[in-house]
Short mmCIF file of C-alpha atoms and ligand atoms in Angstrom, two decimals:
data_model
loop_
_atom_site.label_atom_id
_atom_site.label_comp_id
_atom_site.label_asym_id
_atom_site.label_seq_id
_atom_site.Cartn_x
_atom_site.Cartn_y
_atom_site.Cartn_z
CA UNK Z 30 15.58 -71.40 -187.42
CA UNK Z 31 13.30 -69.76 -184.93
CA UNK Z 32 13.35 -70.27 -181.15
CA UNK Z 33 9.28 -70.20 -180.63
CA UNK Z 34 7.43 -69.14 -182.93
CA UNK Z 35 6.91 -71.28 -186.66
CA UNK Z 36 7.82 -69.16 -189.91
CA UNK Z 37 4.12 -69.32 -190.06
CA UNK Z 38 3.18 -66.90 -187.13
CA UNK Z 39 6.00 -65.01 -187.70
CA UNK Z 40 4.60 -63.45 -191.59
CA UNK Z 41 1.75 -63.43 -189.73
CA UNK Z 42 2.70 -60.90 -186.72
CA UNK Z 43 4.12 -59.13 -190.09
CA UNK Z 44 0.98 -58.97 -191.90
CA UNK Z 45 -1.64 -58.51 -189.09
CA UNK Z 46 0.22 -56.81 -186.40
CA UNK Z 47 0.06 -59.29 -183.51
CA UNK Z 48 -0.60 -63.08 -182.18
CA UNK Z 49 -2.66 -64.74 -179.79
CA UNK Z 50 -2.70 -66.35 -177.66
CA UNK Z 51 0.70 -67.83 -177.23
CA UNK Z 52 1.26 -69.78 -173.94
CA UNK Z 53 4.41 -68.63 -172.36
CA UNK Z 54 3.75 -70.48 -168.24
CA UNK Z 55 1.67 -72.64 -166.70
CA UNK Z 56 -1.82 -71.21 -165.33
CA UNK Z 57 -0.09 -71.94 -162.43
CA UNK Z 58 2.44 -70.33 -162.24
CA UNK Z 59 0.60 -67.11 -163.81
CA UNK Z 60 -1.86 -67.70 -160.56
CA UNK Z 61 1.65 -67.05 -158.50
CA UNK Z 62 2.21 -64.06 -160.14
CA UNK Z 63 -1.10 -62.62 -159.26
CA UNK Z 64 -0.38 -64.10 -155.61
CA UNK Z 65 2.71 -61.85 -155.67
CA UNK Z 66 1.00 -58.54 -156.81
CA UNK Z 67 -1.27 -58.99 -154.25
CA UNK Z 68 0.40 -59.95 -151.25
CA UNK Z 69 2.10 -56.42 -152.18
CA UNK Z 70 -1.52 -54.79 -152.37
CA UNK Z 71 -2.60 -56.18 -149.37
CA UNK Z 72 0.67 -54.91 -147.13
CA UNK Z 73 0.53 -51.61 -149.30
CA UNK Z 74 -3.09 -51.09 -148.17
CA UNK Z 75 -4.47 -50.73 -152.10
CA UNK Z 76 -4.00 -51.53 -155.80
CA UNK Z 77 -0.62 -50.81 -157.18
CA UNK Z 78 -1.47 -46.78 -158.44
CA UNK Z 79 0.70 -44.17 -159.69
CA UNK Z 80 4.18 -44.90 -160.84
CA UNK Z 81 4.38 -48.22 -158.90
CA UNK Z 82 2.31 -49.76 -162.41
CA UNK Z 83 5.37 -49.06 -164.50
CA UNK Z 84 8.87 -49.98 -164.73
CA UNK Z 85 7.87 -52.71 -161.79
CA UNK Z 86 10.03 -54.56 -163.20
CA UNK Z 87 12.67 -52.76 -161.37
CA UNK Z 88 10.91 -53.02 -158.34
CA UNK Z 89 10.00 -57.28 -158.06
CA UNK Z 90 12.31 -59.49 -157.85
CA UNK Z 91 9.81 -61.32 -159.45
CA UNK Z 92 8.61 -59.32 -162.44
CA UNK Z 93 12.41 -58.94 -162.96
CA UNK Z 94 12.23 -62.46 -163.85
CA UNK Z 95 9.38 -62.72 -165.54
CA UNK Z 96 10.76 -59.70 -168.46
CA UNK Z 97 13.48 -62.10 -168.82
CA UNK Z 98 11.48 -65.24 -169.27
CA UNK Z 99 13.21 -67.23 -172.11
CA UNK Z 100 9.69 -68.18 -173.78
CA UNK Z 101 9.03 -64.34 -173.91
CA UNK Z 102 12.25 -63.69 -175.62
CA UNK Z 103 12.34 -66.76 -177.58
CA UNK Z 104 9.21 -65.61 -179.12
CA UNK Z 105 10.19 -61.85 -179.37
CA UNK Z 106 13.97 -62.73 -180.77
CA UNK Z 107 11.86 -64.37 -183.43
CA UNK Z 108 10.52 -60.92 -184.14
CA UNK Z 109 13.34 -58.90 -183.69
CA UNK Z 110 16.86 -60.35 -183.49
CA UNK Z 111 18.57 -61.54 -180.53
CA UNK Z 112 19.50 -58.24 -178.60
CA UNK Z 113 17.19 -56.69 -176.92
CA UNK Z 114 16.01 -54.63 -174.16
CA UNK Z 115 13.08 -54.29 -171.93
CA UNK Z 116 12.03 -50.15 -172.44
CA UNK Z 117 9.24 -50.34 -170.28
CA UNK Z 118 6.16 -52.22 -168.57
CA UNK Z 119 2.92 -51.25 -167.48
CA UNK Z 120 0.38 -53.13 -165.19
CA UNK Z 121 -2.85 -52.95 -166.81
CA UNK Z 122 -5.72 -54.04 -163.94
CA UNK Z 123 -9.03 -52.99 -164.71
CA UNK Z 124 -10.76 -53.94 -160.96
CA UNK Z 125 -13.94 -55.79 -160.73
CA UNK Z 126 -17.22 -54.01 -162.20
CA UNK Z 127 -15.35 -51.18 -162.68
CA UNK Z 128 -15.58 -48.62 -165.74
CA UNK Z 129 -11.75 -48.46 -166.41
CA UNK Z 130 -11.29 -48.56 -170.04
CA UNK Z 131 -8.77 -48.27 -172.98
CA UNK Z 132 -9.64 -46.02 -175.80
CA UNK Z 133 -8.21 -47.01 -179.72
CA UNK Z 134 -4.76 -46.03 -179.46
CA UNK Z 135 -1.47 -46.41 -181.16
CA UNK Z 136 1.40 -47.61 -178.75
CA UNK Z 137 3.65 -45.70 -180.78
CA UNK Z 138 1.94 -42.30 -180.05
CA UNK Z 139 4.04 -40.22 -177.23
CA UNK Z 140 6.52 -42.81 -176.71
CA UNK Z 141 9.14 -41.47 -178.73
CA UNK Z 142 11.19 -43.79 -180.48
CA UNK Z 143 13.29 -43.56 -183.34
CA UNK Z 144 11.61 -46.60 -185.30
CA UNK Z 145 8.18 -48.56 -184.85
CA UNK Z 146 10.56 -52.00 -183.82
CA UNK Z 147 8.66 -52.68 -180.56
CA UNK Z 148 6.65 -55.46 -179.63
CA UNK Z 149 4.65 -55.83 -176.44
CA UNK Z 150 4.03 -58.81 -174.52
CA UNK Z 151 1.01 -58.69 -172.43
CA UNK Z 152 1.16 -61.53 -170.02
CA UNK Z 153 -2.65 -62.22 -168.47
CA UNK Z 154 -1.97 -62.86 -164.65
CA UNK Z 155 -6.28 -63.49 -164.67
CA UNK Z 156 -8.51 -64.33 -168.22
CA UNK Z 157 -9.15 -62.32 -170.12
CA UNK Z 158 -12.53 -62.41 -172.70
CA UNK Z 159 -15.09 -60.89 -173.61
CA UNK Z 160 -16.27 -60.77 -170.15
CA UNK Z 161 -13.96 -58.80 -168.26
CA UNK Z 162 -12.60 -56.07 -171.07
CA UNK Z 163 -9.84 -58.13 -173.12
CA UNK Z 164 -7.97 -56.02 -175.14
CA UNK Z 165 -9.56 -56.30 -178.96
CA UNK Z 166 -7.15 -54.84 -182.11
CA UNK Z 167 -7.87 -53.89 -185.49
CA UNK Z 168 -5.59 -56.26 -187.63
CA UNK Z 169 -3.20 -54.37 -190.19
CA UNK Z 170 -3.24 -51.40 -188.97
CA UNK Z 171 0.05 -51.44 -187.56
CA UNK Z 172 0.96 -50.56 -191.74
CA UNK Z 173 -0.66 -46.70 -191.14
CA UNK Z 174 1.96 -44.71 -190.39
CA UNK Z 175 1.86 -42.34 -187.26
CA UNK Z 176 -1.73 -41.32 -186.72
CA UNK Z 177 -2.93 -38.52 -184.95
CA UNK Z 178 -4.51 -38.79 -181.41
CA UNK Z 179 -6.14 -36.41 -178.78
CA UNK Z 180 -5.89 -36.07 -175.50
CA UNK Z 181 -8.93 -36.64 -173.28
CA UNK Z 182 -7.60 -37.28 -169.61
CA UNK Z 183 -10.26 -39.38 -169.40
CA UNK Z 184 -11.18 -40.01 -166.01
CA UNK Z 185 -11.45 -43.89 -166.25
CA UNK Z 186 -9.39 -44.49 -169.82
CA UNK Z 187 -5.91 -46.32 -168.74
CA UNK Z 188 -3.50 -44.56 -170.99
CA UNK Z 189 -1.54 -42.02 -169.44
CA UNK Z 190 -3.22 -38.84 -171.37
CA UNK Z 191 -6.30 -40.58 -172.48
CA UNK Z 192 -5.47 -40.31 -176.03
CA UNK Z 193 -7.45 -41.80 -178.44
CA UNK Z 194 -7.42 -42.01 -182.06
CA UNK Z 195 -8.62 -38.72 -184.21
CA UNK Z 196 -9.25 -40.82 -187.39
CA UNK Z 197 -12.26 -42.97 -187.58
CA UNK Z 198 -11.65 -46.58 -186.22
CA UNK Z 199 -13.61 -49.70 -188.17
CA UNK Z 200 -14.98 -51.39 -184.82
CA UNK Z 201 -16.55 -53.90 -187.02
CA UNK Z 202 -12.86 -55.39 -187.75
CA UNK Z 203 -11.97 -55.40 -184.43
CA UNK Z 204 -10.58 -59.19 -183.50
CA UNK Z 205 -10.82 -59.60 -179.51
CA UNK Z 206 -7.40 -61.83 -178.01
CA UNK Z 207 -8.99 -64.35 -175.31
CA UNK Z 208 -6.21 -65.21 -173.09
CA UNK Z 209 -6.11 -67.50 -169.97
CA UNK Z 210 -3.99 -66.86 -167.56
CA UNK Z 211 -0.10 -67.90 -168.92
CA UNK Z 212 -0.94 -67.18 -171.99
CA UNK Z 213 0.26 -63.84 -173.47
CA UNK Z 214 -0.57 -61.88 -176.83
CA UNK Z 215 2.49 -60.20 -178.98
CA UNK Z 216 1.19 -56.63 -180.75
CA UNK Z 217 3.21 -53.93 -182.66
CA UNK Z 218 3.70 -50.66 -181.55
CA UNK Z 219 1.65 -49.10 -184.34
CA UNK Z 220 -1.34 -51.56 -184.01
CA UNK Z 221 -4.89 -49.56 -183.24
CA UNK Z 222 -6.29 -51.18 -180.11
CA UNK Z 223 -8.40 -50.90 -177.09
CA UNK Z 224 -10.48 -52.29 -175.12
CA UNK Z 225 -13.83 -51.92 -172.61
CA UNK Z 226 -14.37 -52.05 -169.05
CA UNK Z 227 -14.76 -54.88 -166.84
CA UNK Z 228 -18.23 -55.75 -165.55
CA UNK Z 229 -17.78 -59.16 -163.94
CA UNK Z 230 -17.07 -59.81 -159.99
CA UNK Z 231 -13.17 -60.31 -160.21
CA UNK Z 232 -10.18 -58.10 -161.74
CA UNK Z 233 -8.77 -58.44 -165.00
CA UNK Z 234 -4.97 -58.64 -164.92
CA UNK Z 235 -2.43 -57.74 -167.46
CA UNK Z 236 1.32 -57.11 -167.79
CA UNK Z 237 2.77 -55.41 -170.49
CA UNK Z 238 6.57 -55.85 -171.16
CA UNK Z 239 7.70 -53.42 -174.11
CA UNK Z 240 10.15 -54.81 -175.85
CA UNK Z 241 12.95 -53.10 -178.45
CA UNK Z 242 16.08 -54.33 -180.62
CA UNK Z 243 19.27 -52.18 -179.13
CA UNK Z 244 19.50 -50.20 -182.38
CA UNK Z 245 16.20 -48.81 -181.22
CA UNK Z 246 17.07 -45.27 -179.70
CA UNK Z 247 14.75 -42.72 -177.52
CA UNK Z 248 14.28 -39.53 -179.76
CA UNK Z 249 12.70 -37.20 -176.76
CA UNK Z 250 15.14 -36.82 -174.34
CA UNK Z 251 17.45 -39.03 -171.80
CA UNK Z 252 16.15 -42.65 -171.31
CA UNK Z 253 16.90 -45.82 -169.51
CA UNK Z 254 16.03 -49.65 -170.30
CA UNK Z 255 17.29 -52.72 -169.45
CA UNK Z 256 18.99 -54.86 -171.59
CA UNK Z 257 16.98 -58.80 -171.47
CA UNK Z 258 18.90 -60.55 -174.03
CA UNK Z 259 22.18 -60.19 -176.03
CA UNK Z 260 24.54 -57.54 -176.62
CA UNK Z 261 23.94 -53.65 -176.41
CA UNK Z 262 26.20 -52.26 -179.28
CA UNK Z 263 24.49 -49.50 -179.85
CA UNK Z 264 24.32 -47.79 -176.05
CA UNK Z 265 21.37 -45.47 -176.66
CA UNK Z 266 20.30 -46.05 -173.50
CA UNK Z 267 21.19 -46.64 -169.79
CA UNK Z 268 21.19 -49.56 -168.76
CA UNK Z 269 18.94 -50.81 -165.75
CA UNK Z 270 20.85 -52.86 -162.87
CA UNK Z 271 17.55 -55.77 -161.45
CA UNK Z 272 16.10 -55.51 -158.22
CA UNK Z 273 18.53 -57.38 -154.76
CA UNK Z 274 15.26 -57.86 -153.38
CA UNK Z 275 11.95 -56.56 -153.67
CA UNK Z 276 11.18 -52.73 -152.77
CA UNK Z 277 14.87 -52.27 -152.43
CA UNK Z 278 15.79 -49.14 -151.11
CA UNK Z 279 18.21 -48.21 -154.02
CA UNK Z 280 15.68 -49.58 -156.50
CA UNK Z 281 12.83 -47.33 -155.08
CA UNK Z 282 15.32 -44.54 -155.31
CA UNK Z 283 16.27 -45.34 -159.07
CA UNK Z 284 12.66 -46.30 -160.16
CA UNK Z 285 11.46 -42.90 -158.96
CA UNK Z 286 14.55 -40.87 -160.64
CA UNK Z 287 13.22 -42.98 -163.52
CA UNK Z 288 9.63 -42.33 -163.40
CA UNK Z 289 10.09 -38.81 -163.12
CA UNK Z 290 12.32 -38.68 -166.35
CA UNK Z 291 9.89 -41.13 -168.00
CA UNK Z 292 6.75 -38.97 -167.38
CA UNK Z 293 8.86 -36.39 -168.67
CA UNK Z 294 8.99 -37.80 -171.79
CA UNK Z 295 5.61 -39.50 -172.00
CA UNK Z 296 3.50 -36.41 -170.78
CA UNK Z 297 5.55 -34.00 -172.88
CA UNK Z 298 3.49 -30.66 -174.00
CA UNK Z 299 0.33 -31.05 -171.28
CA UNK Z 300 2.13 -29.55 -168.29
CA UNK Z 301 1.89 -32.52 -166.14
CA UNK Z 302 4.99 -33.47 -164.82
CA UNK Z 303 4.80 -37.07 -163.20
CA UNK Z 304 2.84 -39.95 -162.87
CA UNK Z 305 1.36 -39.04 -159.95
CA UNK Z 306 -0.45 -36.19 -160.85
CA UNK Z 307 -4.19 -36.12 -160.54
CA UNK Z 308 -4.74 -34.61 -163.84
CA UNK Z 309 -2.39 -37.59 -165.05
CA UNK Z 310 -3.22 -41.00 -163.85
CA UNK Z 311 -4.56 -41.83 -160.75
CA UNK Z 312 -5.06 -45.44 -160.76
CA UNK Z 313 -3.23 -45.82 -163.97
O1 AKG M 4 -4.82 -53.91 -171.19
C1 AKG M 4 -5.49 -53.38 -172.06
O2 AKG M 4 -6.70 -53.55 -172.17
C2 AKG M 4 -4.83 -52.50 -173.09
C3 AKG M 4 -3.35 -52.66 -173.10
C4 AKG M 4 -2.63 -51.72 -174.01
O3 AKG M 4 -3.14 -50.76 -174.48
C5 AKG M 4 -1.23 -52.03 -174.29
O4 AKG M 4 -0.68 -53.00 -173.74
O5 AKG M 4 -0.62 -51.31 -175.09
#
């Protein structure tokens, strides 16, 4: 019997690669969210840049809950079992008017992991439509396999090396997921998506949890996650302690020990090193 989701939207995550929009909070509570993030901006002087966009999780008190939220895992133990861990997360903002884009990717790409059993979550802190640069899929083609991609460093694409697609992508199949904020779309790691800039007068907001079984292992080197839900038989990876409080000295310490190892990983074969790197992300 499934937790969340109907049998229904399950064959269909199967057959098309991802679901939308599934409401996982209230549109107020997804307002406090964005409250949070930006009572941090506004102390830190700035967006959230560099390696404070990923792993956060380990950073918030806050956005340690929210990876933990039992409608989140209801929906993704519907997908894949009932243990699982959190791999990663990754703020995607894309500020007002600005020309921040994400080119037709394949989560799957540099991340690697021994099988394509990952599902994201991305939460929407703010709407997102057709508007402000919602993300927009092709549906099915989480079936290719591995596809190849080049690396463009774009200056304003979101991905960490600006990799896009090397195959020709369909745009006229593309299917755009409308969310409002507390609502959140489920896609598979091997999905093609993307998604344009934002031209209206206030940010678009997105949180991406990255979600695996525990049989899921990290093919590329030492790697960390924390475990969400269930057991962790399998102990492929380290497990993450959550944040005491938020910006947690320890935390900071971990999360950057972390970060560097991730970037590691993710950047692997381009010479940069670390999240922070111009050549990397800058506001990614
Ligand atoms: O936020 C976006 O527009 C794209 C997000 C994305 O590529 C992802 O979550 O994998």
């Amino acid at each position: 019997m499934p937790k969340l989701l109907t049998q229904a939207q399950i064959d269909r995550f199967h057959e098309d690669g991802f679901l939308a929009p599934i409401r996982v909070m209230s549109a107020a509570d997804a307002a406090e969210y964005r409250r949070h993030l930006e009572a941090f901006e506004a102390q830190a002087g700035g967006p959230l840049k560099g390696e404070l966009r990923h792993k956060s999780h380990l950073l918030f008190t806050w956005l340690a809950e929210l990876v933990r939220h039992p409608r989140i895992l209801d929906a993704v133990e519907d997908l894949y079992g009932p243990d699982l861990l959190c791999w990663t997360t990754n703020f995607f903002i894309k500020e007002k008017e600005s020309p921040a884009f994400v080119s037709w990717h394949q989560d799957s790409t540099y991340w690697g992991l021994s099988r394509p059993d990952v599902v994201t979550a991305w939460v929407a802190f703010t709407p997102a439509n057709a508007g402000n640069g919602a993300m927009e899929v092709i549906p099915g083609s989480h079936k290719l396999d591995q596809v190849p991609h080049r690396d463009t460093f774009g200056k304003h694409n979101l991905l960490t090396r600006g990799q896009e697609i090397a195959v020709e992508v369909d745009a006229a199949k593309a299917v755009r997921l409308d969310l409002e904020p507390g609502e959140m779309s489920l896609h598979h790691v091997r999905l093609v998506h993307g998604s344009p800039p934002n031209p209206s007068n206030d940010r678009r907001i997105g949180f991406a949890v990255r979600y695996i079984p525990t049989n899921v292992a990290q093919t590329a080197g030492e790697d960390s996650a924390t475990l969400v839900r269930g057991t962790d038989r399998y102990g492929h990876f380290e497990l993450e302690p959550p944040p005491a409080a938020d910006l947690d000295p320890a935390m900071l310490a971990l999360h950057k020990k972390i970060a560097e190892r991730n970037a590691r990983i993710l950047y692997r074969g381009t010479g940069v090193e670390s999240y922070n790197d111009p050549r990397g992300v800058g506001l990614r």
